[in-house]
PDB file of C-alpha atoms in Angstrom:
ATOM      1  CA  UNK F   1      -8.833 -34.951   0.143  1.00 26.00           C
ATOM      2  CA  UNK F   2      -9.227 -35.945   3.685  1.00 28.00           C
ATOM      3  CA  UNK F   3      -9.170 -32.402   5.306  1.00 27.00           C
ATOM      4  CA  UNK F   4      -7.720 -33.916   8.348  1.00 28.00           C
ATOM      5  CA  UNK F   5      -4.489 -34.583   6.570  1.00 29.00           C
ATOM      6  CA  UNK F   6      -2.785 -31.406   7.257  1.00 31.00           C
ATOM      7  CA  UNK F   7      -5.267 -28.717   7.563  1.00 36.00           C
ATOM      8  CA  UNK F   8      -5.222 -27.360   3.873  1.00 32.00           C
ATOM      9  CA  UNK F   9      -8.916 -27.382   3.599  1.00 32.00           C
ATOM     10  CA  UNK F  10      -9.036 -24.262   1.490  1.00 32.00           C
ATOM     11  CA  UNK F  11      -6.593 -25.759  -0.953  1.00 33.00           C
ATOM     12  CA  UNK F  12      -8.544 -28.875  -1.899  1.00 33.00           C
ATOM     13  CA  UNK F  13     -11.299 -26.932  -3.814  1.00 33.00           C
ATOM     14  CA  UNK F  14     -10.564 -27.641  -7.681  1.00 34.00           C
ATOM     15  CA  UNK F  15     -13.597 -26.943  -9.936  1.00 36.00           C
ATOM     16  CA  UNK F  16     -14.552 -29.509 -12.552  1.00 33.00           C
ATOM     17  CA  UNK F  17     -17.294 -27.641 -13.920  1.00 35.00           C
ATOM     18  CA  UNK F  18     -16.708 -26.317 -17.459  1.00 35.00           C
ATOM     19  CA  UNK F  19     -17.641 -22.292 -17.732  1.00 39.00           C
ATOM     20  CA  UNK F  20     -21.117 -22.074 -19.100  1.00 38.00           C
ATOM     21  CA  UNK F  21     -21.790 -19.841 -22.076  1.00 34.00           C
ATOM     22  CA  UNK F  22     -23.337 -17.059 -20.060  1.00 38.00           C
ATOM     23  CA  UNK F  23     -20.177 -16.659 -18.143  1.00 44.00           C
ATOM     24  CA  UNK F  24     -18.542 -14.803 -21.146  1.00 42.00           C
ATOM     25  CA  UNK F  25     -18.250 -11.721 -18.989  1.00 47.00           C
ATOM     26  CA  UNK F  26     -15.671 -13.876 -16.883  1.00 54.00           C
ATOM     27  CA  UNK F  27     -13.608 -14.776 -20.012  1.00 47.00           C
ATOM     28  CA  UNK F  28     -10.464 -12.874 -20.336  1.00 43.00           C
ATOM     29  CA  UNK F  29     -10.128 -13.254 -24.199  1.00 33.00           C
ATOM     30  CA  UNK F  30     -13.786 -12.583 -25.036  1.00 34.00           C
ATOM     31  CA  UNK F  31     -15.423  -9.322 -25.284  1.00 39.00           C
ATOM     32  CA  UNK F  32     -17.830  -9.029 -22.399  1.00 63.00           C
ATOM     33  CA  UNK F  33     -21.006  -7.129 -21.482  1.00 77.00           C
ATOM     34  CA  UNK F  34     -20.554  -5.406 -18.011  1.00 88.00           C
ATOM     35  CA  UNK F  35     -21.596  -7.269 -15.043  1.00 94.00           C
ATOM     36  CA  UNK F  36     -23.085  -6.038 -11.844  1.00 95.00           C
ATOM     37  CA  UNK F  37     -21.758  -7.023  -8.644  1.00 96.00           C
ATOM     38  CA  UNK F  38     -24.578  -9.533  -8.288  1.00 96.00           C
ATOM     39  CA  UNK F  39     -24.052 -11.086 -11.839  1.00 95.00           C
ATOM     40  CA  UNK F  40     -20.244 -11.450 -10.841  1.00 95.00           C
ATOM     41  CA  UNK F  41     -20.744 -13.130  -7.860  1.00 96.00           C
ATOM     42  CA  UNK F  42     -23.276 -15.419  -9.480  1.00 95.00           C
ATOM     43  CA  UNK F  43     -21.022 -16.281 -12.166  1.00 94.00           C
ATOM     44  CA  UNK F  44     -18.065 -17.348  -9.956  1.00 95.00           C
ATOM     45  CA  UNK F  45     -20.562 -19.664  -8.067  1.00 95.00           C
ATOM     46  CA  UNK F  46     -21.794 -21.383 -11.183  1.00 93.00           C
ATOM     47  CA  UNK F  47     -18.085 -22.150 -11.776  1.00 91.00           C
ATOM     48  CA  UNK F  48     -18.099 -23.821  -8.175  1.00 93.00           C
ATOM     49  CA  UNK F  49     -16.356 -21.197  -6.069  1.00 95.00           C
ATOM     50  CA  UNK F  50     -17.535 -20.777  -2.706  1.00 96.00           C
ATOM     51  CA  UNK F  51     -19.527 -17.693  -1.843  1.00 97.00           C
ATOM     52  CA  UNK F  52     -17.076 -16.310   0.533  1.00 97.00           C
ATOM     53  CA  UNK F  53     -14.165 -17.090  -1.833  1.00 96.00           C
ATOM     54  CA  UNK F  54     -15.997 -15.008  -4.739  1.00 97.00           C
ATOM     55  CA  UNK F  55     -16.690 -12.179  -2.299  1.00 97.00           C
ATOM     56  CA  UNK F  56     -13.228 -11.872  -1.483  1.00 97.00           C
ATOM     57  CA  UNK F  57     -12.007 -12.174  -5.072  1.00 97.00           C
ATOM     58  CA  UNK F  58     -14.594  -9.304  -6.093  1.00 97.00           C
ATOM     59  CA  UNK F  59     -13.570  -7.113  -2.989  1.00 97.00           C
ATOM     60  CA  UNK F  60      -9.726  -7.510  -3.988  1.00 97.00           C
ATOM     61  CA  UNK F  61     -10.525  -6.797  -7.610  1.00 97.00           C
ATOM     62  CA  UNK F  62     -12.216  -3.780  -6.701  1.00 97.00           C
ATOM     63  CA  UNK F  63      -9.509  -2.509  -4.229  1.00 97.00           C
ATOM     64  CA  UNK F  64     -11.557  -2.680  -1.069  1.00 96.00           C
ATOM     65  CA  UNK F  65     -10.756  -4.026   2.036  1.00 94.00           C
ATOM     66  CA  UNK F  66     -11.729  -8.030   2.902  1.00 93.00           C
ATOM     67  CA  UNK F  67     -13.975  -6.813   5.756  1.00 93.00           C
ATOM     68  CA  UNK F  68     -16.229  -4.964   3.286  1.00 96.00           C
ATOM     69  CA  UNK F  69     -18.469  -7.960   2.332  1.00 96.00           C
ATOM     70  CA  UNK F  70     -21.461  -5.908   3.473  1.00 97.00           C
ATOM     71  CA  UNK F  71     -20.748  -3.301   0.883  1.00 97.00           C
ATOM     72  CA  UNK F  72     -21.176  -5.791  -1.945  1.00 97.00           C
ATOM     73  CA  UNK F  73     -24.854  -6.653  -0.484  1.00 95.00           C
ATOM     74  CA  UNK F  74     -25.445  -2.812  -0.481  1.00 97.00           C
ATOM     75  CA  UNK F  75     -24.330  -2.217  -4.070  1.00 97.00           C
ATOM     76  CA  UNK F  76     -25.440  -5.479  -5.753  1.00 95.00           C
ATOM     77  CA  UNK F  77     -26.773  -3.798  -8.713  1.00 96.00           C
ATOM     78  CA  UNK F  78     -23.529  -1.444  -9.335  1.00 96.00           C
ATOM     79  CA  UNK F  79     -21.815  -2.547 -12.549  1.00 95.00           C
ATOM     80  CA  UNK F  80     -18.206  -3.325 -12.320  1.00 95.00           C
ATOM     81  CA  UNK F  81     -15.655  -1.117 -13.875  1.00 95.00           C
ATOM     82  CA  UNK F  82     -13.988  -2.792 -16.756  1.00 94.00           C
ATOM     83  CA  UNK F  83     -10.622  -3.061 -15.283  1.00 95.00           C
ATOM     84  CA  UNK F  84     -12.117  -4.626 -12.077  1.00 96.00           C
ATOM     85  CA  UNK F  85     -14.335  -7.004 -14.048  1.00 95.00           C
ATOM     86  CA  UNK F  86     -11.109  -8.298 -15.866  1.00 94.00           C
ATOM     87  CA  UNK F  87      -9.101  -8.599 -12.843  1.00 96.00           C
ATOM     88  CA  UNK F  88     -12.078 -10.477 -11.019  1.00 96.00           C
ATOM     89  CA  UNK F  89     -12.347 -12.685 -14.135  1.00 95.00           C
ATOM     90  CA  UNK F  90      -8.704 -13.809 -13.855  1.00 95.00           C
ATOM     91  CA  UNK F  91      -8.934 -14.331 -10.349  1.00 96.00           C
ATOM     92  CA  UNK F  92     -12.005 -16.432 -10.625  1.00 96.00           C
ATOM     93  CA  UNK F  93     -10.328 -18.625 -13.438  1.00 94.00           C
ATOM     94  CA  UNK F  94      -7.192 -18.853 -11.305  1.00 94.00           C
ATOM     95  CA  UNK F  95      -9.154 -20.157  -8.089  1.00 94.00           C
ATOM     96  CA  UNK F  96     -11.326 -22.426 -10.137  1.00 93.00           C
ATOM     97  CA  UNK F  97      -8.079 -23.898 -11.433  1.00 90.00           C
ATOM     98  CA  UNK F  98      -7.052 -24.830  -7.845  1.00 89.00           C
ATOM     99  CA  UNK F  99      -4.819 -21.892  -6.759  1.00 93.00           C
ATOM    100  CA  UNK F 100      -4.865 -21.039  -3.261  1.00 93.00           C
ATOM    101  CA  UNK F 101      -6.967 -17.961  -2.664  1.00 96.00           C
ATOM    102  CA  UNK F 102      -4.220 -16.296  -0.729  1.00 96.00           C
ATOM    103  CA  UNK F 103      -1.979 -16.331  -3.560  1.00 94.00           C
ATOM    104  CA  UNK F 104      -4.451 -14.596  -5.959  1.00 97.00           C
ATOM    105  CA  UNK F 105      -4.985 -11.921  -3.397  1.00 97.00           C
ATOM    106  CA  UNK F 106      -1.502 -11.887  -2.163  1.00 96.00           C
ATOM    107  CA  UNK F 107      -2.722 -11.754   1.641  1.00 95.00           C
ATOM    108  CA  UNK F 108      -3.544 -14.123   4.443  1.00 96.00           C
ATOM    109  CA  UNK F 109      -4.462 -13.561   7.821  1.00 96.00           C
ATOM    110  CA  UNK F 110      -2.608 -15.454  10.801  1.00 97.00           C
ATOM    111  CA  UNK F 111      -2.911 -14.858  14.396  1.00 97.00           C
ATOM    112  CA  UNK F 112      -4.501 -11.473  13.619  1.00 96.00           C
ATOM    113  CA  UNK F 113      -1.610 -10.576  11.474  1.00 98.00           C
ATOM    114  CA  UNK F 114      -1.984  -9.577   7.592  1.00 97.00           C
ATOM    115  CA  UNK F 115       0.667 -11.451   6.023  1.00 98.00           C
ATOM    116  CA  UNK F 116       1.910 -11.140   2.583  1.00 97.00           C
ATOM    117  CA  UNK F 117       2.078 -14.526   0.525  1.00 97.00           C
ATOM    118  CA  UNK F 118       2.618 -15.866  -2.770  1.00 96.00           C
ATOM    119  CA  UNK F 119       4.086 -19.049  -4.283  1.00 92.00           C
ATOM    120  CA  UNK F 120       7.473 -18.832  -2.818  1.00 93.00           C
ATOM    121  CA  UNK F 121       5.726 -19.912   0.574  1.00 95.00           C
ATOM    122  CA  UNK F 122       2.847 -22.001   2.022  1.00 92.00           C
ATOM    123  CA  UNK F 123      -0.239 -20.465   2.831  1.00 94.00           C
ATOM    124  CA  UNK F 124      -0.281 -19.855   6.749  1.00 95.00           C
ATOM    125  CA  UNK F 125      -3.540 -21.662   7.946  1.00 91.00           C
ATOM    126  CA  UNK F 126      -5.438 -21.535  11.472  1.00 93.00           C
ATOM    127  CA  UNK F 127      -4.223 -25.061  12.474  1.00 94.00           C
ATOM    128  CA  UNK F 128      -0.739 -23.735  12.944  1.00 96.00           C
ATOM    129  CA  UNK F 129      -1.853 -21.190  15.525  1.00 97.00           C
ATOM    130  CA  UNK F 130      -1.987 -24.277  17.673  1.00 97.00           C
ATOM    131  CA  UNK F 131       1.820 -24.105  17.577  1.00 98.00           C
ATOM    132  CA  UNK F 132       1.948 -20.404  18.429  1.00 98.00           C
ATOM    133  CA  UNK F 133      -0.439 -21.037  21.520  1.00 98.00           C
ATOM    134  CA  UNK F 134       1.658 -23.805  22.768  1.00 98.00           C
ATOM    135  CA  UNK F 135       4.847 -21.798  22.494  1.00 98.00           C
ATOM    136  CA  UNK F 136       3.282 -18.837  24.389  1.00 98.00           C
ATOM    137  CA  UNK F 137       2.306 -21.357  27.211  1.00 98.00           C
ATOM    138  CA  UNK F 138       5.761 -22.752  27.648  1.00 98.00           C
ATOM    139  CA  UNK F 139       7.361 -19.379  27.579  1.00 98.00           C
ATOM    140  CA  UNK F 140       4.916 -17.578  29.598  1.00 97.00           C
ATOM    141  CA  UNK F 141       6.929 -17.675  32.701  1.00 95.00           C
ATOM    142  CA  UNK F 142      10.269 -16.543  30.982  1.00 97.00           C
ATOM    143  CA  UNK F 143      10.675 -12.994  30.139  1.00 96.00           C
ATOM    144  CA  UNK F 144      13.113 -11.817  27.145  1.00 97.00           C
ATOM    145  CA  UNK F 145      13.191 -15.867  26.247  1.00 98.00           C
ATOM    146  CA  UNK F 146      15.145 -16.841  23.030  1.00 98.00           C
ATOM    147  CA  UNK F 147      13.002 -18.693  20.657  1.00 98.00           C
ATOM    148  CA  UNK F 148      13.719 -19.980  17.060  1.00 98.00           C
ATOM    149  CA  UNK F 149      11.397 -20.672  14.430  1.00 98.00           C
ATOM    150  CA  UNK F 150      12.711 -23.371  12.043  1.00 98.00           C
ATOM    151  CA  UNK F 151      11.503 -23.310   8.461  1.00 96.00           C
ATOM    152  CA  UNK F 152       9.788 -20.161   8.888  1.00 97.00           C
ATOM    153  CA  UNK F 153       8.428 -19.684   5.361  1.00 96.00           C
ATOM    154  CA  UNK F 154       6.253 -16.484   5.174  1.00 97.00           C
ATOM    155  CA  UNK F 155       7.518 -15.737   8.863  1.00 98.00           C
ATOM    156  CA  UNK F 156       4.071 -16.344  10.242  1.00 98.00           C
ATOM    157  CA  UNK F 157       4.997 -18.181  13.464  1.00 98.00           C
ATOM    158  CA  UNK F 158       7.969 -15.903  14.124  1.00 98.00           C
ATOM    159  CA  UNK F 159       6.006 -12.938  13.663  1.00 98.00           C
ATOM    160  CA  UNK F 160       3.058 -13.882  15.647  1.00 98.00           C
ATOM    161  CA  UNK F 161       5.112 -14.718  18.631  1.00 98.00           C
ATOM    162  CA  UNK F 162       6.902 -11.283  18.492  1.00 98.00           C
ATOM    163  CA  UNK F 163       3.566  -9.537  17.914  1.00 98.00           C
ATOM    164  CA  UNK F 164       2.222 -11.024  21.041  1.00 98.00           C
ATOM    165  CA  UNK F 165       5.291 -11.134  23.067  1.00 98.00           C
ATOM    166  CA  UNK F 166       7.385  -8.011  22.404  1.00 98.00           C
ATOM    167  CA  UNK F 167       9.892  -9.134  24.882  1.00 98.00           C
ATOM    168  CA  UNK F 168      10.756 -12.294  23.314  1.00 98.00           C
ATOM    169  CA  UNK F 169      14.156 -12.537  21.152  1.00 98.00           C
ATOM    170  CA  UNK F 170      12.873 -14.109  18.184  1.00 98.00           C
ATOM    171  CA  UNK F 171      15.039 -15.730  15.320  1.00 98.00           C
ATOM    172  CA  UNK F 172      13.880 -17.552  12.250  1.00 98.00           C
ATOM    173  CA  UNK F 173      15.618 -19.669   9.573  1.00 97.00           C
ATOM    174  CA  UNK F 174      14.772 -21.185   6.314  1.00 96.00           C
ATOM    175  CA  UNK F 175      16.559 -23.016   3.641  1.00 93.00           C
ATOM    176  CA  UNK F 176      15.003 -21.104   0.918  1.00 95.00           C
ATOM    177  CA  UNK F 177      16.209 -17.685   0.235  1.00 96.00           C
ATOM    178  CA  UNK F 178      12.965 -16.793  -1.731  1.00 96.00           C
ATOM    179  CA  UNK F 179      11.043 -17.681   1.306  1.00 96.00           C
ATOM    180  CA  UNK F 180      13.220 -15.645   3.664  1.00 98.00           C
ATOM    181  CA  UNK F 181      12.616 -12.539   1.302  1.00 98.00           C
ATOM    182  CA  UNK F 182       9.010 -12.922   1.912  1.00 98.00           C
ATOM    183  CA  UNK F 183       9.242 -13.111   5.535  1.00 98.00           C
ATOM    184  CA  UNK F 184      11.539 -10.447   5.901  1.00 98.00           C
ATOM    185  CA  UNK F 185       9.194  -8.150   3.966  1.00 98.00           C
ATOM    186  CA  UNK F 186       6.486  -9.067   6.277  1.00 98.00           C
ATOM    187  CA  UNK F 187       8.532  -8.497   9.330  1.00 98.00           C
ATOM    188  CA  UNK F 188       9.446  -4.924   7.825  1.00 98.00           C
ATOM    189  CA  UNK F 189       5.900  -3.936   6.758  1.00 98.00           C
ATOM    190  CA  UNK F 190       4.541  -5.207  10.260  1.00 98.00           C
ATOM    191  CA  UNK F 191       7.282  -3.466  12.222  1.00 98.00           C
ATOM    192  CA  UNK F 192       8.397  -6.330  13.912  1.00 98.00           C
ATOM    193  CA  UNK F 193      11.987  -7.307  15.029  1.00 98.00           C
ATOM    194  CA  UNK F 194      12.898 -10.845  14.116  1.00 98.00           C
ATOM    195  CA  UNK F 195      16.374 -11.915  13.258  1.00 98.00           C
ATOM    196  CA  UNK F 196      16.153 -13.986   9.849  1.00 98.00           C
ATOM    197  CA  UNK F 197      18.947 -16.291   8.266  1.00 97.00           C
ATOM    198  CA  UNK F 198      19.529 -18.893   5.925  1.00 97.00           C
ATOM    199  CA  UNK F 199      20.245 -22.488   6.660  1.00 96.00           C
ATOM    200  CA  UNK F 200      19.250 -26.058   6.798  1.00 93.00           C
ATOM    201  CA  UNK F 201      17.526 -26.714  10.054  1.00 95.00           C
ATOM    202  CA  UNK F 202      19.898 -26.319  12.958  1.00 97.00           C
ATOM    203  CA  UNK F 203      23.221 -26.661  11.027  1.00 94.00           C
ATOM    204  CA  UNK F 204      25.097 -23.478  11.621  1.00 90.00           C
ATOM    205  CA  UNK F 205      22.951 -22.447  14.362  1.00 95.00           C
ATOM    206  CA  UNK F 206      24.585 -20.890  17.481  1.00 94.00           C
ATOM    207  CA  UNK F 207      23.709 -20.575  20.988  1.00 96.00           C
ATOM    208  CA  UNK F 208      20.920 -22.180  22.927  1.00 98.00           C
ATOM    209  CA  UNK F 209      17.168 -21.426  23.060  1.00 98.00           C
ATOM    210  CA  UNK F 210      14.117 -21.561  25.599  1.00 98.00           C
ATOM    211  CA  UNK F 211      12.099 -23.099  22.621  1.00 98.00           C
ATOM    212  CA  UNK F 212      12.594 -24.209  19.259  1.00 98.00           C
ATOM    213  CA  UNK F 213       9.273 -24.263  17.341  1.00 98.00           C
ATOM    214  CA  UNK F 214       8.742 -25.476  13.627  1.00 97.00           C
ATOM    215  CA  UNK F 215       5.931 -26.276  11.133  1.00 94.00           C
ATOM    216  CA  UNK F 216       8.349 -28.666   8.891  1.00 92.00           C
ATOM    217  CA  UNK F 217       7.504 -30.688   5.706  1.00 81.00           C
ATOM    218  CA  UNK F 218       5.446 -33.985   6.828  1.00 69.00           C
ATOM    219  CA  UNK F 219       3.903 -35.435   3.782  1.00 68.00           C
ATOM    220  CA  UNK F 220       5.212 -38.734   2.497  1.00 59.00           C
ATOM    221  CA  UNK F 221       7.052 -38.370  -1.066  1.00 64.00           C
ATOM    222  CA  UNK F 222       4.660 -40.698  -2.681  1.00 64.00           C
ATOM    223  CA  UNK F 223       1.384 -39.493  -0.997  1.00 57.00           C
ATOM    224  CA  UNK F 224      -1.479 -38.861  -3.150  1.00 59.00           C
ATOM    225  CA  UNK F 225      -2.517 -35.710  -1.564  1.00 61.00           C
ATOM    226  CA  UNK F 226       0.359 -34.059  -3.015  1.00 52.00           C
ATOM    227  CA  UNK F 227      -1.462 -34.049  -6.327  1.00 55.00           C
ATOM    228  CA  UNK F 228      -3.802 -31.551  -4.970  1.00 57.00           C
ATOM    229  CA  UNK F 229      -1.040 -29.321  -3.875  1.00 59.00           C
ATOM    230  CA  UNK F 230       0.817 -28.553  -7.312  1.00 58.00           C
ATOM    231  CA  UNK F 231       0.728 -24.563  -6.490  1.00 55.00           C
ATOM    232  CA  UNK F 232       2.780 -25.045  -3.354  1.00 56.00           C
ATOM    233  CA  UNK F 233       6.466 -25.295  -3.234  1.00 63.00           C
ATOM    234  CA  UNK F 234       7.271 -29.089  -2.812  1.00 50.00           C
ATOM    235  CA  UNK F 235      10.234 -28.687  -0.650  1.00 59.00           C
ATOM    236  CA  UNK F 236       8.065 -27.329   2.098  1.00 58.00           C
ATOM    237  CA  UNK F 237       5.631 -30.082   1.889  1.00 56.00           C
ATOM    238  CA  UNK F 238       7.242 -33.345   1.320  1.00 51.00           C
ATOM    239  CA  UNK F 239       9.594 -35.537   3.521  1.00 53.00           C
ATOM    240  CA  UNK F 240      10.674 -38.718   2.764  1.00 59.00           C
ATOM    241  CA  UNK F 241       9.020 -42.177   2.342  1.00 67.00           C
ATOM    242  CA  UNK F 242       7.111 -41.545   5.671  1.00 72.00           C
ATOM    243  CA  UNK F 243       6.922 -37.875   5.783  1.00 72.00           C
ATOM    244  CA  UNK F 244       9.134 -37.706   9.029  1.00 89.00           C
ATOM    245  CA  UNK F 245      12.615 -37.282   7.639  1.00 86.00           C
ATOM    246  CA  UNK F 246      12.729 -33.420   8.480  1.00 90.00           C
ATOM    247  CA  UNK F 247      11.306 -34.153  11.975  1.00 94.00           C
ATOM    248  CA  UNK F 248      13.825 -36.842  12.491  1.00 93.00           C
ATOM    249  CA  UNK F 249      16.466 -34.349  11.803  1.00 94.00           C
ATOM    250  CA  UNK F 250      15.182 -31.714  14.067  1.00 96.00           C
ATOM    251  CA  UNK F 251      14.583 -33.949  17.064  1.00 96.00           C
ATOM    252  CA  UNK F 252      17.988 -35.245  16.750  1.00 96.00           C
ATOM    253  CA  UNK F 253      19.702 -31.878  16.190  1.00 97.00           C
ATOM    254  CA  UNK F 254      17.452 -29.851  18.853  1.00 98.00           C
ATOM    255  CA  UNK F 255      19.034 -31.050  22.230  1.00 97.00           C
ATOM    256  CA  UNK F 256      22.312 -29.363  21.532  1.00 97.00           C
ATOM    257  CA  UNK F 257      20.442 -26.143  20.911  1.00 98.00           C
ATOM    258  CA  UNK F 258      18.003 -26.107  23.875  1.00 98.00           C
ATOM    259  CA  UNK F 259      18.633 -24.683  27.257  1.00 98.00           C
ATOM    260  CA  UNK F 260      17.677 -27.046  30.127  1.00 97.00           C
ATOM    261  CA  UNK F 261      13.986 -26.959  30.671  1.00 97.00           C
ATOM    262  CA  UNK F 262      13.723 -25.828  26.691  1.00 98.00           C
ATOM    263  CA  UNK F 263      11.010 -27.121  24.674  1.00 98.00           C
ATOM    264  CA  UNK F 264      10.847 -28.313  20.884  1.00 98.00           C
ATOM    265  CA  UNK F 265       7.454 -28.134  19.485  1.00 98.00           C
ATOM    266  CA  UNK F 266       6.733 -29.490  16.093  1.00 98.00           C
ATOM    267  CA  UNK F 267       3.687 -29.486  13.819  1.00 96.00           C
ATOM    268  CA  UNK F 268       2.664 -32.530  11.860  1.00 95.00           C
ATOM    269  CA  UNK F 269       0.222 -34.829   9.929  1.00 88.00           C
ATOM    270  CA  UNK F 270      -3.052 -35.864  11.546  1.00 88.00           C
ATOM    271  CA  UNK F 271      -1.804 -39.386  11.714  1.00 89.00           C
ATOM    272  CA  UNK F 272       1.866 -38.975  13.011  1.00 93.00           C
ATOM    273  CA  UNK F 273       1.368 -37.646  16.692  1.00 96.00           C
ATOM    274  CA  UNK F 274       2.392 -41.049  18.239  1.00 97.00           C
ATOM    275  CA  UNK F 275       5.467 -41.517  15.778  1.00 96.00           C
ATOM    276  CA  UNK F 276       6.528 -38.004  16.754  1.00 97.00           C
ATOM    277  CA  UNK F 277       6.175 -38.600  20.460  1.00 98.00           C
ATOM    278  CA  UNK F 278       8.133 -41.864  20.213  1.00 97.00           C
ATOM    279  CA  UNK F 279      11.016 -39.891  18.324  1.00 96.00           C
ATOM    280  CA  UNK F 280      10.988 -37.399  20.913  1.00 98.00           C
ATOM    281  CA  UNK F 281      11.321 -39.998  23.702  1.00 97.00           C
ATOM    282  CA  UNK F 282      13.976 -41.890  22.133  1.00 97.00           C
ATOM    283  CA  UNK F 283      16.015 -38.802  21.631  1.00 97.00           C
ATOM    284  CA  UNK F 284      16.115 -37.916  25.207  1.00 97.00           C
ATOM    285  CA  UNK F 285      13.121 -35.639  25.676  1.00 98.00           C
ATOM    286  CA  UNK F 286      10.884 -35.736  28.528  1.00 98.00           C
ATOM    287  CA  UNK F 287       7.164 -34.769  28.899  1.00 98.00           C
ATOM    288  CA  UNK F 288       6.597 -35.844  25.067  1.00 98.00           C
ATOM    289  CA  UNK F 289       3.093 -34.890  24.528  1.00 98.00           C
ATOM    290  CA  UNK F 290       0.687 -33.518  21.824  1.00 98.00           C
ATOM    291  CA  UNK F 291      -1.676 -30.644  21.219  1.00 98.00           C
ATOM    292  CA  UNK F 292      -5.011 -30.671  19.410  1.00 97.00           C
ATOM    293  CA  UNK F 293      -6.102 -28.119  16.675  1.00 95.00           C
ATOM    294  CA  UNK F 294      -9.470 -26.602  16.519  1.00 90.00           C
ATOM    295  CA  UNK F 295     -10.694 -29.857  14.864  1.00 93.00           C
ATOM    296  CA  UNK F 296      -9.788 -31.834  17.778  1.00 95.00           C
ATOM    297  CA  UNK F 297      -6.849 -33.646  15.876  1.00 95.00           C
ATOM    298  CA  UNK F 298      -3.356 -33.885  17.408  1.00 97.00           C
ATOM    299  CA  UNK F 299      -1.609 -31.444  15.241  1.00 95.00           C
ATOM    300  CA  UNK F 300       1.465 -30.536  17.309  1.00 97.00           C
ATOM    301  CA  UNK F 301       3.704 -32.459  19.448  1.00 98.00           C
ATOM    302  CA  UNK F 302       6.867 -31.838  21.746  1.00 98.00           C
ATOM    303  CA  UNK F 303       9.015 -32.172  24.564  1.00 98.00           C
ATOM    304  CA  UNK F 304      11.625 -30.582  26.894  1.00 97.00           C
ATOM    305  CA  UNK F 305      15.022 -31.223  27.471  1.00 97.00           C
ATOM    306  CA  UNK F 306      15.616 -32.066  31.135  1.00 94.00           C
TER     307      UNK F 306
END
């Protein structure tokens, strides 16, 4: 899959390598000899996992923080406890089958925050930090600005904004009750005050905001890239024949919910920037423009209400 498509590089890996006989130690149904740290990592690499992924899975199985990769080097001959070996073996099998690493460990870092994630939400990724950076830029001069995150998922964007700008009045909406449960739990654990509500985009939202931000679904319904994302919630990925149905809705609804000079900022696919800028201009937004992600791809587009 083209990693430019929408930034899900870590979700692309699916091993096609059959486990060799020497990897019985990672089999969940077979009696297994104890493996040491080095052998366990080597077994995962033989299955096609990246070294970093294997290390993070092993640390997770051992109940150690993800920052302790150096510990694995210092203890490479230590035998794994049976329970940790079993948990690690299951994690390796799940990752080799294409499941996102964050779903297996239950955590994903985003904008310096440790977010809990599972299959109810998409895995937050670094590309979306471009959206947070831009929102901070447009809100920099406004104290206690009102901002609404639409389609919040795990709460990543809303929580990142609140964590970096405690004065902001941050609200977040999602259609999925299950996703909202994940987001609310993250907010409570991180002790960040964000108002969450269930709804379909801006329908039922009251008041006007200084900024509306969103990372909506933007893949075409029949796009072949979806085949590599079967572990993710489809409703958070696909959006009509060209991937722009939800973005069209947001662009049309947003002006009635923005203060004068307020911004609508949207994440989108790698080849959709021009189309989104056109939609913004056609719906009365001015200064329609785009921002590039760390890979230099136009990842977000936005405009302001005059």
